């Protein structure tokens, strides 16, 4: 991964410079060839947190409306996706405040039949993707969805990251390789580097470590391949 970091930063791999670098490279500092690669929800904004609560939380009461109460939808967006005639008049008075918040922020509207309609499906589906997966990949979206993501970024709803690994992936690697994020992690890198690995007679433990290393290596290859694929695609679109 040090080699890929040098490749991204310099356009080639300088092996002399690589040999001079003896320290480990943190997963989070390995860059991507592509800007704005990952999309994250801006959880520092309380308004955004309230919005995602109303849309995606299983604690919101917006799914509790006749005649759909018995269907027990997980969240409000699931209700919107699956039902076409959600009558605003069937909501109780205490539910109107949250509905009006979504109306005022242009996520839903009330049509001439007094039914709830989604104002911007693209924005809703982007938010659901990022909310459920903790991250989304901008360049794997079609052009119209990417345009909407840019509007959402301008509105402060989402922000971008440009590392090779998304934050959840960084956490995954750190859990297995070191203790930079998790004190209960496997710490495979340090245990084998410093000779604190399992006893040589405990073959099953070493086999398990080998399989974990192999899995992580395959994931790294996939991530680099994907990064190069996106880079080549964007370059081709510019020509």
PDB file of C-alpha atoms in Angstrom:
ATOM      1  CA  UNK A   1       0.000   0.000   0.000  1.00  0.00           C
ATOM      2  CA  UNK A   2       3.022   2.258   0.417  1.00  0.00           C
ATOM      3  CA  UNK A   3       3.716   1.731  -3.267  1.00  0.00           C
ATOM      4  CA  UNK A   4       0.216   2.807  -4.240  1.00  0.00           C
ATOM      5  CA  UNK A   5       0.489   5.891  -2.041  1.00  0.00           C
ATOM      6  CA  UNK A   6       3.675   6.896  -3.860  1.00  0.00           C
ATOM      7  CA  UNK A   7       2.033   6.169  -7.203  1.00  0.00           C
ATOM      8  CA  UNK A   8      -0.912   8.454  -6.432  1.00  0.00           C
ATOM      9  CA  UNK A   9       1.283  11.231  -5.067  1.00  0.00           C
ATOM     10  CA  UNK A  10       4.036  11.145  -7.711  1.00  0.00           C
ATOM     11  CA  UNK A  11       2.522   9.449 -10.739  1.00  0.00           C
ATOM     12  CA  UNK A  12       5.047   6.624 -10.447  1.00  0.00           C
ATOM     13  CA  UNK A  13       6.639   4.410  -7.805  1.00  0.00           C
ATOM     14  CA  UNK A  14      10.034   5.659  -6.657  1.00  0.00           C
ATOM     15  CA  UNK A  15      11.607   2.517  -5.194  1.00  0.00           C
ATOM     16  CA  UNK A  16      14.542   4.426  -3.706  1.00  0.00           C
ATOM     17  CA  UNK A  17      12.114   6.650  -1.833  1.00  0.00           C
ATOM     18  CA  UNK A  18      10.150   3.563  -0.844  1.00  0.00           C
ATOM     19  CA  UNK A  19      13.252   1.975   0.696  1.00  0.00           C
ATOM     20  CA  UNK A  20      13.924   5.137   2.697  1.00  0.00           C
ATOM     21  CA  UNK A  21      10.492   4.933   4.294  1.00  0.00           C
ATOM     22  CA  UNK A  22      10.719   2.468   7.166  1.00  0.00           C
ATOM     23  CA  UNK A  23       7.649   3.368   9.204  1.00  0.00           C
ATOM     24  CA  UNK A  24       4.187   1.879   8.709  1.00  0.00           C
ATOM     25  CA  UNK A  25       1.648   3.714   6.566  1.00  0.00           C
ATOM     26  CA  UNK A  26      -1.690   4.368   8.222  1.00  0.00           C
ATOM     27  CA  UNK A  27      -4.661   3.058   6.261  1.00  0.00           C
ATOM     28  CA  UNK A  28      -6.468   6.400   6.434  1.00  0.00           C
ATOM     29  CA  UNK A  29      -3.661   8.378   4.758  1.00  0.00           C
ATOM     30  CA  UNK A  30      -3.520   6.266   1.600  1.00  0.00           C
ATOM     31  CA  UNK A  31      -4.963   8.600  -1.041  1.00  0.00           C
ATOM     32  CA  UNK A  32      -7.177   7.931  -4.017  1.00  0.00           C
ATOM     33  CA  UNK A  33      -6.510   8.970  -7.590  1.00  0.00           C
ATOM     34  CA  UNK A  34     -10.029  10.402  -7.636  1.00  0.00           C
ATOM     35  CA  UNK A  35     -11.357  13.468  -5.859  1.00  0.00           C
ATOM     36  CA  UNK A  36     -14.718  13.344  -4.084  1.00  0.00           C
ATOM     37  CA  UNK A  37     -14.603   9.564  -4.178  1.00  0.00           C
ATOM     38  CA  UNK A  38     -16.762   8.856  -1.137  1.00  0.00           C
ATOM     39  CA  UNK A  39     -19.939  10.476   0.173  1.00  0.00           C
ATOM     40  CA  UNK A  40     -20.624  10.791   3.902  1.00  0.00           C
ATOM     41  CA  UNK A  41     -23.557  12.253   5.805  1.00  0.00           C
ATOM     42  CA  UNK A  42     -22.670  15.438   7.684  1.00  0.00           C
ATOM     43  CA  UNK A  43     -23.401  14.191  11.194  1.00  0.00           C
ATOM     44  CA  UNK A  44     -21.995  17.375  12.730  1.00  0.00           C
ATOM     45  CA  UNK A  45     -25.108  19.223  11.546  1.00  0.00           C
ATOM     46  CA  UNK A  46     -28.034  18.766  13.943  1.00  0.00           C
ATOM     47  CA  UNK A  47     -30.509  19.607  11.199  1.00  0.00           C
ATOM     48  CA  UNK A  48     -29.148  16.787   9.055  1.00  0.00           C
ATOM     49  CA  UNK A  49     -29.304  14.398  12.007  1.00  0.00           C
ATOM     50  CA  UNK A  50     -32.931  15.328  12.617  1.00  0.00           C
ATOM     51  CA  UNK A  51     -33.694  14.850   8.930  1.00  0.00           C
ATOM     52  CA  UNK A  52     -32.199  11.354   8.815  1.00  0.00           C
ATOM     53  CA  UNK A  53     -34.056  10.523  12.032  1.00  0.00           C
ATOM     54  CA  UNK A  54     -37.391  11.460  10.468  1.00  0.00           C
ATOM     55  CA  UNK A  55     -36.689   9.595   7.250  1.00  0.00           C
ATOM     56  CA  UNK A  56     -34.862   6.460   8.386  1.00  0.00           C
ATOM     57  CA  UNK A  57     -35.265   5.863  12.104  1.00  0.00           C
ATOM     58  CA  UNK A  58     -37.445   2.999  13.302  1.00  0.00           C
ATOM     59  CA  UNK A  59     -38.353   5.218  16.267  1.00  0.00           C
ATOM     60  CA  UNK A  60     -40.211   7.881  14.298  1.00  0.00           C
ATOM     61  CA  UNK A  61     -44.015   7.772  14.427  1.00  0.00           C
ATOM     62  CA  UNK A  62     -44.481   8.798  10.796  1.00  0.00           C
ATOM     63  CA  UNK A  63     -45.003   5.173   9.752  1.00  0.00           C
ATOM     64  CA  UNK A  64     -47.910   4.888  12.182  1.00  0.00           C
ATOM     65  CA  UNK A  65     -50.798   6.033  10.001  1.00  0.00           C
ATOM     66  CA  UNK A  66     -54.026   4.440   8.782  1.00  0.00           C
ATOM     67  CA  UNK A  67     -54.518   2.232   6.861  1.00  0.00           C
ATOM     68  CA  UNK A  68     -50.892   1.045   7.016  1.00  0.00           C
ATOM     69  CA  UNK A  69     -50.355   0.626  10.761  1.00  0.00           C
ATOM     70  CA  UNK A  70     -50.432  -3.165  10.660  1.00  0.00           C
ATOM     71  CA  UNK A  71     -47.779  -3.364   7.935  1.00  0.00           C
ATOM     72  CA  UNK A  72     -45.124  -2.190  10.394  1.00  0.00           C
ATOM     73  CA  UNK A  73     -42.798  -0.435   7.979  1.00  0.00           C
ATOM     74  CA  UNK A  74     -39.267   0.050   9.299  1.00  0.00           C
ATOM     75  CA  UNK A  75     -39.177   3.790   8.659  1.00  0.00           C
ATOM     76  CA  UNK A  76     -40.908   6.634   6.857  1.00  0.00           C
ATOM     77  CA  UNK A  77     -39.011   6.139   3.594  1.00  0.00           C
ATOM     78  CA  UNK A  78     -40.057   2.486   3.474  1.00  0.00           C
ATOM     79  CA  UNK A  79     -43.646   3.659   3.789  1.00  0.00           C
ATOM     80  CA  UNK A  80     -43.159   6.202   0.995  1.00  0.00           C
ATOM     81  CA  UNK A  81     -41.533   3.632  -1.284  1.00  0.00           C
ATOM     82  CA  UNK A  82     -44.243   1.024  -0.848  1.00  0.00           C
ATOM     83  CA  UNK A  83     -47.448   3.046  -0.587  1.00  0.00           C
ATOM     84  CA  UNK A  84     -48.873   5.516  -3.103  1.00  0.00           C
ATOM     85  CA  UNK A  85     -51.853   6.970  -1.248  1.00  0.00           C
ATOM     86  CA  UNK A  86     -50.710   8.186   2.163  1.00  0.00           C
ATOM     87  CA  UNK A  87     -53.385  10.635   3.196  1.00  0.00           C
ATOM     88  CA  UNK A  88     -52.110  13.587   5.201  1.00  0.00           C
ATOM     89  CA  UNK A  89     -55.493  13.801   6.926  1.00  0.00           C
ATOM     90  CA  UNK A  90     -54.994  10.370   8.483  1.00  0.00           C
ATOM     91  CA  UNK A  91     -52.099  11.608  10.573  1.00  0.00           C
ATOM     92  CA  UNK A  92     -52.718  12.725  14.136  1.00  0.00           C
ATOM     93  CA  UNK A  93     -52.190  16.343  15.110  1.00  0.00           C
ATOM     94  CA  UNK A  94     -49.024  15.543  17.074  1.00  0.00           C
ATOM     95  CA  UNK A  95     -47.458  14.057  13.911  1.00  0.00           C
ATOM     96  CA  UNK A  96     -47.968  17.192  11.824  1.00  0.00           C
ATOM     97  CA  UNK A  97     -44.936  19.011  13.208  1.00  0.00           C
ATOM     98  CA  UNK A  98     -42.527  16.451  11.774  1.00  0.00           C
ATOM     99  CA  UNK A  99     -44.397  16.235   8.487  1.00  0.00           C
ATOM    100  CA  UNK A 100     -44.373  20.013   8.177  1.00  0.00           C
ATOM    101  CA  UNK A 101     -40.621  20.009   8.791  1.00  0.00           C
ATOM    102  CA  UNK A 102     -40.152  17.704   5.800  1.00  0.00           C
ATOM    103  CA  UNK A 103     -42.524  19.860   3.749  1.00  0.00           C
ATOM    104  CA  UNK A 104     -40.720  23.076   4.680  1.00  0.00           C
ATOM    105  CA  UNK A 105     -37.387  21.500   3.696  1.00  0.00           C
ATOM    106  CA  UNK A 106     -38.791  20.336   0.363  1.00  0.00           C
ATOM    107  CA  UNK A 107     -38.574  16.587   0.940  1.00  0.00           C
ATOM    108  CA  UNK A 108     -42.293  15.915   0.695  1.00  0.00           C
ATOM    109  CA  UNK A 109     -45.368  17.802  -0.486  1.00  0.00           C
ATOM    110  CA  UNK A 110     -49.132  17.400  -0.284  1.00  0.00           C
ATOM    111  CA  UNK A 111     -50.909  16.924  -3.609  1.00  0.00           C
ATOM    112  CA  UNK A 112     -54.415  17.944  -4.675  1.00  0.00           C
ATOM    113  CA  UNK A 113     -55.808  14.713  -3.198  1.00  0.00           C
ATOM    114  CA  UNK A 114     -54.261  15.543   0.193  1.00  0.00           C
ATOM    115  CA  UNK A 115     -51.754  12.693  -0.224  1.00  0.00           C
ATOM    116  CA  UNK A 116     -48.087  12.797   0.743  1.00  0.00           C
ATOM    117  CA  UNK A 117     -45.712  12.856  -2.235  1.00  0.00           C
ATOM    118  CA  UNK A 118     -41.923  12.772  -2.379  1.00  0.00           C
ATOM    119  CA  UNK A 119     -40.533  16.001  -3.829  1.00  0.00           C
ATOM    120  CA  UNK A 120     -37.083  14.721  -4.806  1.00  0.00           C
ATOM    121  CA  UNK A 121     -36.649  10.955  -5.022  1.00  0.00           C
ATOM    122  CA  UNK A 122     -32.997  11.207  -6.023  1.00  0.00           C
ATOM    123  CA  UNK A 123     -32.117  13.011  -2.819  1.00  0.00           C
ATOM    124  CA  UNK A 124     -34.098  10.579  -0.693  1.00  0.00           C
ATOM    125  CA  UNK A 125     -32.463   7.518  -2.260  1.00  0.00           C
ATOM    126  CA  UNK A 126     -28.957   8.991  -1.971  1.00  0.00           C
ATOM    127  CA  UNK A 127     -29.536   9.699   1.702  1.00  0.00           C
ATOM    128  CA  UNK A 128     -30.849   6.181   2.249  1.00  0.00           C
ATOM    129  CA  UNK A 129     -27.834   4.649   0.522  1.00  0.00           C
ATOM    130  CA  UNK A 130     -25.358   6.643   2.609  1.00  0.00           C
ATOM    131  CA  UNK A 131     -27.345   6.226   5.832  1.00  0.00           C
ATOM    132  CA  UNK A 132     -27.643   2.443   5.542  1.00  0.00           C
ATOM    133  CA  UNK A 133     -24.048   1.831   4.412  1.00  0.00           C
ATOM    134  CA  UNK A 134     -22.278   4.718   6.218  1.00  0.00           C
ATOM    135  CA  UNK A 135     -20.774   5.701   2.860  1.00  0.00           C
ATOM    136  CA  UNK A 136     -21.514   5.796  -0.867  1.00  0.00           C
ATOM    137  CA  UNK A 137     -19.329   5.952  -3.957  1.00  0.00           C
ATOM    138  CA  UNK A 138     -19.962   9.075  -6.026  1.00  0.00           C
ATOM    139  CA  UNK A 139     -18.437   7.888  -9.287  1.00  0.00           C
ATOM    140  CA  UNK A 140     -20.510   4.714  -9.413  1.00  0.00           C
ATOM    141  CA  UNK A 141     -23.693   6.792  -9.532  1.00  0.00           C
ATOM    142  CA  UNK A 142     -25.203   7.882 -12.870  1.00  0.00           C
ATOM    143  CA  UNK A 143     -24.697  11.509 -13.901  1.00  0.00           C
ATOM    144  CA  UNK A 144     -28.063  12.820 -12.688  1.00  0.00           C
ATOM    145  CA  UNK A 145     -27.530  11.297  -9.245  1.00  0.00           C
ATOM    146  CA  UNK A 146     -24.021  12.760  -9.084  1.00  0.00           C
ATOM    147  CA  UNK A 147     -25.471  16.193  -9.854  1.00  0.00           C
ATOM    148  CA  UNK A 148     -27.889  15.838  -6.959  1.00  0.00           C
ATOM    149  CA  UNK A 149     -25.046  14.790  -4.647  1.00  0.00           C
ATOM    150  CA  UNK A 150     -23.225  17.997  -5.572  1.00  0.00           C
ATOM    151  CA  UNK A 151     -26.315  20.018  -4.647  1.00  0.00           C
ATOM    152  CA  UNK A 152     -26.501  18.151  -1.347  1.00  0.00           C
ATOM    153  CA  UNK A 153     -22.852  18.960  -0.688  1.00  0.00           C
ATOM    154  CA  UNK A 154     -23.521  22.640  -1.360  1.00  0.00           C
ATOM    155  CA  UNK A 155     -26.416  22.437   1.104  1.00  0.00           C
ATOM    156  CA  UNK A 156     -24.126  20.961   3.770  1.00  0.00           C
ATOM    157  CA  UNK A 157     -26.001  17.660   3.942  1.00  0.00           C
ATOM    158  CA  UNK A 158     -23.099  15.491   2.797  1.00  0.00           C
ATOM    159  CA  UNK A 159     -19.347  15.840   2.457  1.00  0.00           C
ATOM    160  CA  UNK A 160     -16.689  14.025   0.448  1.00  0.00           C
ATOM    161  CA  UNK A 161     -13.624  11.933   1.167  1.00  0.00           C
ATOM    162  CA  UNK A 162     -10.806  11.124  -1.240  1.00  0.00           C
ATOM    163  CA  UNK A 163      -8.923   8.251   0.372  1.00  0.00           C
ATOM    164  CA  UNK A 164      -8.403   4.821  -1.162  1.00  0.00           C
ATOM    165  CA  UNK A 165     -10.452   3.218   1.592  1.00  0.00           C
ATOM    166  CA  UNK A 166     -13.751   4.550   2.872  1.00  0.00           C
ATOM    167  CA  UNK A 167     -13.931   5.216   6.615  1.00  0.00           C
ATOM    168  CA  UNK A 168     -15.840   1.965   7.397  1.00  0.00           C
ATOM    169  CA  UNK A 169     -13.216   0.076   5.391  1.00  0.00           C
ATOM    170  CA  UNK A 170     -10.426   1.823   7.281  1.00  0.00           C
ATOM    171  CA  UNK A 171     -12.013   0.698  10.535  1.00  0.00           C
ATOM    172  CA  UNK A 172     -12.293  -2.850   9.217  1.00  0.00           C
ATOM    173  CA  UNK A 173      -8.608  -3.032   8.307  1.00  0.00           C
ATOM    174  CA  UNK A 174      -7.526  -1.391  11.553  1.00  0.00           C
ATOM    175  CA  UNK A 175      -9.564  -3.894  13.560  1.00  0.00           C
ATOM    176  CA  UNK A 176      -7.609  -6.776  12.091  1.00  0.00           C
ATOM    177  CA  UNK A 177      -4.161  -5.235  11.599  1.00  0.00           C
ATOM    178  CA  UNK A 178      -3.486  -2.951  14.567  1.00  0.00           C
ATOM    179  CA  UNK A 179      -4.887  -1.270  17.667  1.00  0.00           C
ATOM    180  CA  UNK A 180      -5.100   2.280  16.349  1.00  0.00           C
ATOM    181  CA  UNK A 181      -8.910   2.236  16.518  1.00  0.00           C
ATOM    182  CA  UNK A 182      -9.924  -0.825  18.537  1.00  0.00           C
ATOM    183  CA  UNK A 183      -8.313  -2.103  21.723  1.00  0.00           C
ATOM    184  CA  UNK A 184      -9.925  -5.512  21.181  1.00  0.00           C
ATOM    185  CA  UNK A 185      -8.687  -5.881  17.597  1.00  0.00           C
ATOM    186  CA  UNK A 186      -6.664  -8.806  16.248  1.00  0.00           C
ATOM    187  CA  UNK A 187      -3.485  -6.695  15.927  1.00  0.00           C
ATOM    188  CA  UNK A 188      -2.123  -9.110  13.320  1.00  0.00           C
ATOM    189  CA  UNK A 189       0.530  -6.794  11.952  1.00  0.00           C
ATOM    190  CA  UNK A 190       2.176  -5.979  15.267  1.00  0.00           C
ATOM    191  CA  UNK A 191       1.882  -9.479  16.696  1.00  0.00           C
ATOM    192  CA  UNK A 192       3.799 -11.029  13.793  1.00  0.00           C
ATOM    193  CA  UNK A 193       6.165  -8.092  13.378  1.00  0.00           C
ATOM    194  CA  UNK A 194       7.248  -8.143  17.030  1.00  0.00           C
ATOM    195  CA  UNK A 195       7.111 -11.887  17.593  1.00  0.00           C
ATOM    196  CA  UNK A 196       4.115 -11.944  19.918  1.00  0.00           C
ATOM    197  CA  UNK A 197       2.004 -14.182  17.692  1.00  0.00           C
ATOM    198  CA  UNK A 198       0.550 -17.495  18.803  1.00  0.00           C
ATOM    199  CA  UNK A 199       2.742 -20.422  19.802  1.00  0.00           C
ATOM    200  CA  UNK A 200       4.151 -22.267  16.741  1.00  0.00           C
ATOM    201  CA  UNK A 201       2.378 -25.428  17.857  1.00  0.00           C
ATOM    202  CA  UNK A 202      -1.033 -23.726  17.655  1.00  0.00           C
ATOM    203  CA  UNK A 203      -1.306 -24.339  13.939  1.00  0.00           C
ATOM    204  CA  UNK A 204      -5.010 -23.575  13.730  1.00  0.00           C
ATOM    205  CA  UNK A 205      -4.394 -20.028  15.000  1.00  0.00           C
ATOM    206  CA  UNK A 206      -1.722 -19.413  12.378  1.00  0.00           C
ATOM    207  CA  UNK A 207      -3.975 -20.846   9.687  1.00  0.00           C
ATOM    208  CA  UNK A 208      -6.707 -18.468  10.764  1.00  0.00           C
ATOM    209  CA  UNK A 209      -4.280 -15.526  10.648  1.00  0.00           C
ATOM    210  CA  UNK A 210      -3.141 -16.596   7.190  1.00  0.00           C
ATOM    211  CA  UNK A 211      -6.716 -16.663   5.910  1.00  0.00           C
ATOM    212  CA  UNK A 212      -7.400 -13.242   7.415  1.00  0.00           C
ATOM    213  CA  UNK A 213      -4.286 -11.814   5.755  1.00  0.00           C
ATOM    214  CA  UNK A 214      -5.327 -13.386   2.464  1.00  0.00           C
ATOM    215  CA  UNK A 215      -8.805 -11.885   2.730  1.00  0.00           C
ATOM    216  CA  UNK A 216      -7.387  -8.427   3.464  1.00  0.00           C
ATOM    217  CA  UNK A 217      -4.949  -8.718   0.566  1.00  0.00           C
ATOM    218  CA  UNK A 218      -7.762  -9.570  -1.844  1.00  0.00           C
ATOM    219  CA  UNK A 219      -9.762  -6.592  -0.584  1.00  0.00           C
ATOM    220  CA  UNK A 220      -6.769  -4.305  -1.166  1.00  0.00           C
ATOM    221  CA  UNK A 221      -6.452  -5.578  -4.735  1.00  0.00           C
ATOM    222  CA  UNK A 222     -10.154  -4.950  -5.342  1.00  0.00           C
ATOM    223  CA  UNK A 223      -9.898  -1.419  -3.945  1.00  0.00           C
ATOM    224  CA  UNK A 224      -6.884  -0.524  -6.081  1.00  0.00           C
ATOM    225  CA  UNK A 225      -8.522  -2.016  -9.163  1.00  0.00           C
ATOM    226  CA  UNK A 226     -11.687  -0.009  -8.516  1.00  0.00           C
ATOM    227  CA  UNK A 227      -9.702   3.187  -7.986  1.00  0.00           C
ATOM    228  CA  UNK A 228      -7.847   2.709 -11.273  1.00  0.00           C
ATOM    229  CA  UNK A 229     -11.086   1.851 -13.077  1.00  0.00           C
ATOM    230  CA  UNK A 230     -12.748   5.069 -11.903  1.00  0.00           C
ATOM    231  CA  UNK A 231      -9.667   7.105 -12.819  1.00  0.00           C
ATOM    232  CA  UNK A 232      -9.534   5.688 -16.349  1.00  0.00           C
ATOM    233  CA  UNK A 233     -13.278   6.189 -16.814  1.00  0.00           C
ATOM    234  CA  UNK A 234     -13.100   9.837 -15.748  1.00  0.00           C
ATOM    235  CA  UNK A 235     -10.097  10.452 -17.989  1.00  0.00           C
ATOM    236  CA  UNK A 236     -11.929   8.916 -20.940  1.00  0.00           C
ATOM    237  CA  UNK A 237     -14.940  11.157 -20.288  1.00  0.00           C
ATOM    238  CA  UNK A 238     -12.691  14.233 -20.346  1.00  0.00           C
ATOM    239  CA  UNK A 239     -11.307  13.386 -23.786  1.00  0.00           C
TER     240      UNK A 239
END
